[in-house]
């Protein structure tokens, strides 16, 4: 149980284009989803917290107009990187917590590697 | 600001030996701690957690120890196996908040 699916696993795009990443909780309802960014050999940096049906809460320094987050249902959250540039290349990972599963345990997706040319 | 950090960036252990991965945290208000394992190119995988009202918790081949006096957390892996090779992160959450702050990570290398 507690499976989080992330799609796509790898994406290459041209500079200036937008990329959408999906995060789905497959076997539980995710009351809260989190989006992280991870650079090579570094730790996970929280970008934003997303609650179903409400606006995402962004961490300090994260541009909300550049990283659009939508959490339209209890099983799906999306992160859209708008007008992507090479410096946005990174590993993006989502996680989710739910009411029916152990409190405070974030279950993670497999991540999406974004390469912007 | 508050941070969670690790003492050793890389730990090399012989197969069959026990591994100890350490983590120091600075937020005295931290109430909840988690250890995650991350294999290359994958998302973090939950290993074990512990609340601040406990000082030890055991799982299958893993034990987490919490010393609130010195703000120190450790993960012990018994009979380390090649499949344990990965980067291990500790993470903390203050109070009942769900937001996690991750440490810098320790790479565990298991040698045959």
PDB file of N, CA, C and O in Angstrom, chain B residues 33-59:
ATOM      1  N   UNK B  33      10.773  12.220  13.692  1.00  0.00           N
ATOM      2  CA  UNK B  33      11.969  11.993  12.877  1.00  0.00           C
ATOM      3  C   UNK B  33      11.770  10.767  12.002  1.00  0.00           C
ATOM      4  O   UNK B  33      11.149   9.778  12.420  1.00  0.00           O
ATOM      5  N   UNK B  34      12.301  10.860  10.802  1.00  0.00           N
ATOM      6  CA  UNK B  34      12.159   9.756   9.842  1.00  0.00           C
ATOM      7  C   UNK B  34      13.506   9.494   9.173  1.00  0.00           C
ATOM      8  O   UNK B  34      14.267  10.424   8.902  1.00  0.00           O
ATOM      9  N   UNK B  35      13.747   8.249   8.871  1.00  0.00           N
ATOM     10  CA  UNK B  35      14.884   7.861   8.036  1.00  0.00           C
ATOM     11  C   UNK B  35      14.353   7.362   6.693  1.00  0.00           C
ATOM     12  O   UNK B  35      13.434   6.551   6.640  1.00  0.00           O
ATOM     13  N   UNK B  36      14.987   7.877   5.641  1.00  0.00           N
ATOM     14  CA  UNK B  36      14.661   7.440   4.289  1.00  0.00           C
ATOM     15  C   UNK B  36      15.900   6.891   3.611  1.00  0.00           C
ATOM     16  O   UNK B  36      17.019   7.318   3.882  1.00  0.00           O
ATOM     17  N   UNK B  37      15.661   5.964   2.693  1.00  0.00           N
ATOM     18  CA  UNK B  37      16.722   5.386   1.877  1.00  0.00           C
ATOM     19  C   UNK B  37      16.454   5.785   0.432  1.00  0.00           C
ATOM     20  O   UNK B  37      15.325   5.641  -0.055  1.00  0.00           O
ATOM     21  N   UNK B  38      17.478   6.299  -0.241  1.00  0.00           N
ATOM     22  CA  UNK B  38      17.298   6.683  -1.636  1.00  0.00           C
ATOM     23  C   UNK B  38      18.343   6.003  -2.505  1.00  0.00           C
ATOM     24  O   UNK B  38      19.536   6.253  -2.352  1.00  0.00           O
ATOM     25  N   UNK B  39      17.878   5.172  -3.405  1.00  0.00           N
ATOM     26  CA  UNK B  39      18.756   4.548  -4.380  1.00  0.00           C
ATOM     27  C   UNK B  39      18.891   5.484  -5.583  1.00  0.00           C
ATOM     28  O   UNK B  39      18.035   6.329  -5.813  1.00  0.00           O
ATOM     29  N   UNK B  40      19.944   5.289  -6.324  1.00  0.00           N
ATOM     30  CA  UNK B  40      20.266   6.179  -7.429  1.00  0.00           C
ATOM     31  C   UNK B  40      19.112   6.285  -8.426  1.00  0.00           C
ATOM     32  O   UNK B  40      18.586   5.265  -8.896  1.00  0.00           O
ATOM     33  N   UNK B  41      18.697   7.511  -8.718  1.00  0.00           N
ATOM     34  CA  UNK B  41      17.651   7.740  -9.700  1.00  0.00           C
ATOM     35  C   UNK B  41      16.245   7.426  -9.232  1.00  0.00           C
ATOM     36  O   UNK B  41      15.314   7.402 -10.045  1.00  0.00           O
ATOM     37  N   UNK B  42      16.083   7.203  -7.932  1.00  0.00           N
ATOM     38  CA  UNK B  42      14.769   6.859  -7.412  1.00  0.00           C
ATOM     39  C   UNK B  42      14.352   7.827  -6.316  1.00  0.00           C
ATOM     40  O   UNK B  42      15.156   8.609  -5.821  1.00  0.00           O
ATOM     41  N   UNK B  43      13.092   7.761  -5.942  1.00  0.00           N
ATOM     42  CA  UNK B  43      12.613   8.574  -4.847  1.00  0.00           C
ATOM     43  C   UNK B  43      12.958   7.947  -3.509  1.00  0.00           C
ATOM     44  O   UNK B  43      13.260   6.762  -3.418  1.00  0.00           O
ATOM     45  N   UNK B  44      12.933   8.728  -2.440  1.00  0.00           N
ATOM     46  CA  UNK B  44      13.218   8.195  -1.100  1.00  0.00           C
ATOM     47  C   UNK B  44      12.208   7.148  -0.677  1.00  0.00           C
ATOM     48  O   UNK B  44      11.018   7.254  -0.969  1.00  0.00           O
ATOM     49  N   UNK B  45      12.702   6.161   0.042  1.00  0.00           N
ATOM     50  CA  UNK B  45      11.867   5.071   0.531  1.00  0.00           C
ATOM     51  C   UNK B  45      11.874   5.101   2.053  1.00  0.00           C
ATOM     52  O   UNK B  45      12.942   5.132   2.678  1.00  0.00           O
ATOM     53  N   UNK B  46      10.700   5.098   2.650  1.00  0.00           N
ATOM     54  CA  UNK B  46      10.573   5.127   4.107  1.00  0.00           C
ATOM     55  C   UNK B  46      11.224   3.896   4.734  1.00  0.00           C
ATOM     56  O   UNK B  46      11.033   2.775   4.274  1.00  0.00           O
ATOM     57  N   UNK B  47      12.018   4.144   5.790  1.00  0.00           N
ATOM     58  CA  UNK B  47      12.641   3.031   6.508  1.00  0.00           C
ATOM     59  C   UNK B  47      12.014   2.873   7.881  1.00  0.00           C
ATOM     60  O   UNK B  47      11.470   1.820   8.220  1.00  0.00           O
ATOM     61  N   UNK B  48      12.112   3.907   8.685  1.00  0.00           N
ATOM     62  CA  UNK B  48      11.632   3.841  10.052  1.00  0.00           C
ATOM     63  C   UNK B  48      11.456   5.253  10.585  1.00  0.00           C
ATOM     64  O   UNK B  48      12.113   6.187  10.108  1.00  0.00           O
ATOM     65  N   UNK B  49      10.564   5.412  11.541  1.00  0.00           N
ATOM     66  CA  UNK B  49      10.339   6.717  12.146  1.00  0.00           C
ATOM     67  C   UNK B  49      10.333   6.597  13.664  1.00  0.00           C
ATOM     68  O   UNK B  49      10.264   5.498  14.224  1.00  0.00           O
ATOM     69  N   UNK B  50      10.407   7.749  14.315  1.00  0.00           N
ATOM     70  CA  UNK B  50      10.383   7.771  15.773  1.00  0.00           C
ATOM     71  C   UNK B  50       9.864   9.119  16.238  1.00  0.00           C
ATOM     72  O   UNK B  50      10.159  10.158  15.621  1.00  0.00           O
ATOM     73  N   UNK B  51       9.097   9.095  17.318  1.00  0.00           N
ATOM     74  CA  UNK B  51       8.596  10.343  17.883  1.00  0.00           C
ATOM     75  C   UNK B  51       9.473  10.760  19.050  1.00  0.00           C
ATOM     76  O   UNK B  51      10.200   9.945  19.626  1.00  0.00           O
ATOM     77  N   UNK B  52       9.359  12.011  19.422  1.00  0.00           N
ATOM     78  CA  UNK B  52      10.262  12.554  20.439  1.00  0.00           C
ATOM     79  C   UNK B  52      10.015  11.988  21.829  1.00  0.00           C
ATOM     80  O   UNK B  52      10.846  12.149  22.727  1.00  0.00           O
ATOM     81  N   UNK B  53       8.896  11.304  22.038  1.00  0.00           N
ATOM     82  CA  UNK B  53       8.630  10.714  23.353  1.00  0.00           C
ATOM     83  C   UNK B  53       9.261   9.326  23.503  1.00  0.00           C
ATOM     84  O   UNK B  53       9.053   8.636  24.493  1.00  0.00           O
ATOM     85  N   UNK B  54      10.014   8.918  22.482  1.00  0.00           N
ATOM     86  CA  UNK B  54      10.703   7.639  22.513  1.00  0.00           C
ATOM     87  C   UNK B  54      12.200   7.888  22.307  1.00  0.00           C
ATOM     88  O   UNK B  54      12.607   8.905  21.749  1.00  0.00           O
ATOM     89  N   UNK B  55      13.022   6.928  22.750  1.00  0.00           N
ATOM     90  CA  UNK B  55      14.453   7.062  22.482  1.00  0.00           C
ATOM     91  C   UNK B  55      14.985   5.913  21.634  1.00  0.00           C
ATOM     92  O   UNK B  55      16.135   5.939  21.189  1.00  0.00           O
ATOM     93  N   UNK B  56      14.126   4.945  21.372  1.00  0.00           N
ATOM     94  CA  UNK B  56      14.574   3.804  20.561  1.00  0.00           C
ATOM     95  C   UNK B  56      13.367   3.161  19.900  1.00  0.00           C
ATOM     96  O   UNK B  56      12.295   3.048  20.492  1.00  0.00           O
ATOM     97  N   UNK B  57      13.595   2.741  18.674  1.00  0.00           N
ATOM     98  CA  UNK B  57      12.542   2.023  17.979  1.00  0.00           C
ATOM     99  C   UNK B  57      13.205   1.035  17.022  1.00  0.00           C
ATOM    100  O   UNK B  57      14.177   1.372  16.356  1.00  0.00           O
ATOM    101  N   UNK B  58      12.643  -0.168  16.993  1.00  0.00           N
ATOM    102  CA  UNK B  58      13.261  -1.202  16.160  1.00  0.00           C
ATOM    103  C   UNK B  58      12.338  -1.637  15.055  1.00  0.00           C
ATOM    104  O   UNK B  58      11.110  -1.709  15.217  1.00  0.00           O
ATOM    105  N   UNK B  59      12.955  -1.950  13.908  1.00  0.00           N
ATOM    106  CA  UNK B  59      12.214  -2.519  12.806  1.00  0.00           C
ATOM    107  C   UNK B  59      12.937  -3.779  12.364  1.00  0.00           C
ATOM    108  O   UNK B  59      13.742  -4.341  13.112  1.00  0.00           O
TER     109      UNK B  59
END
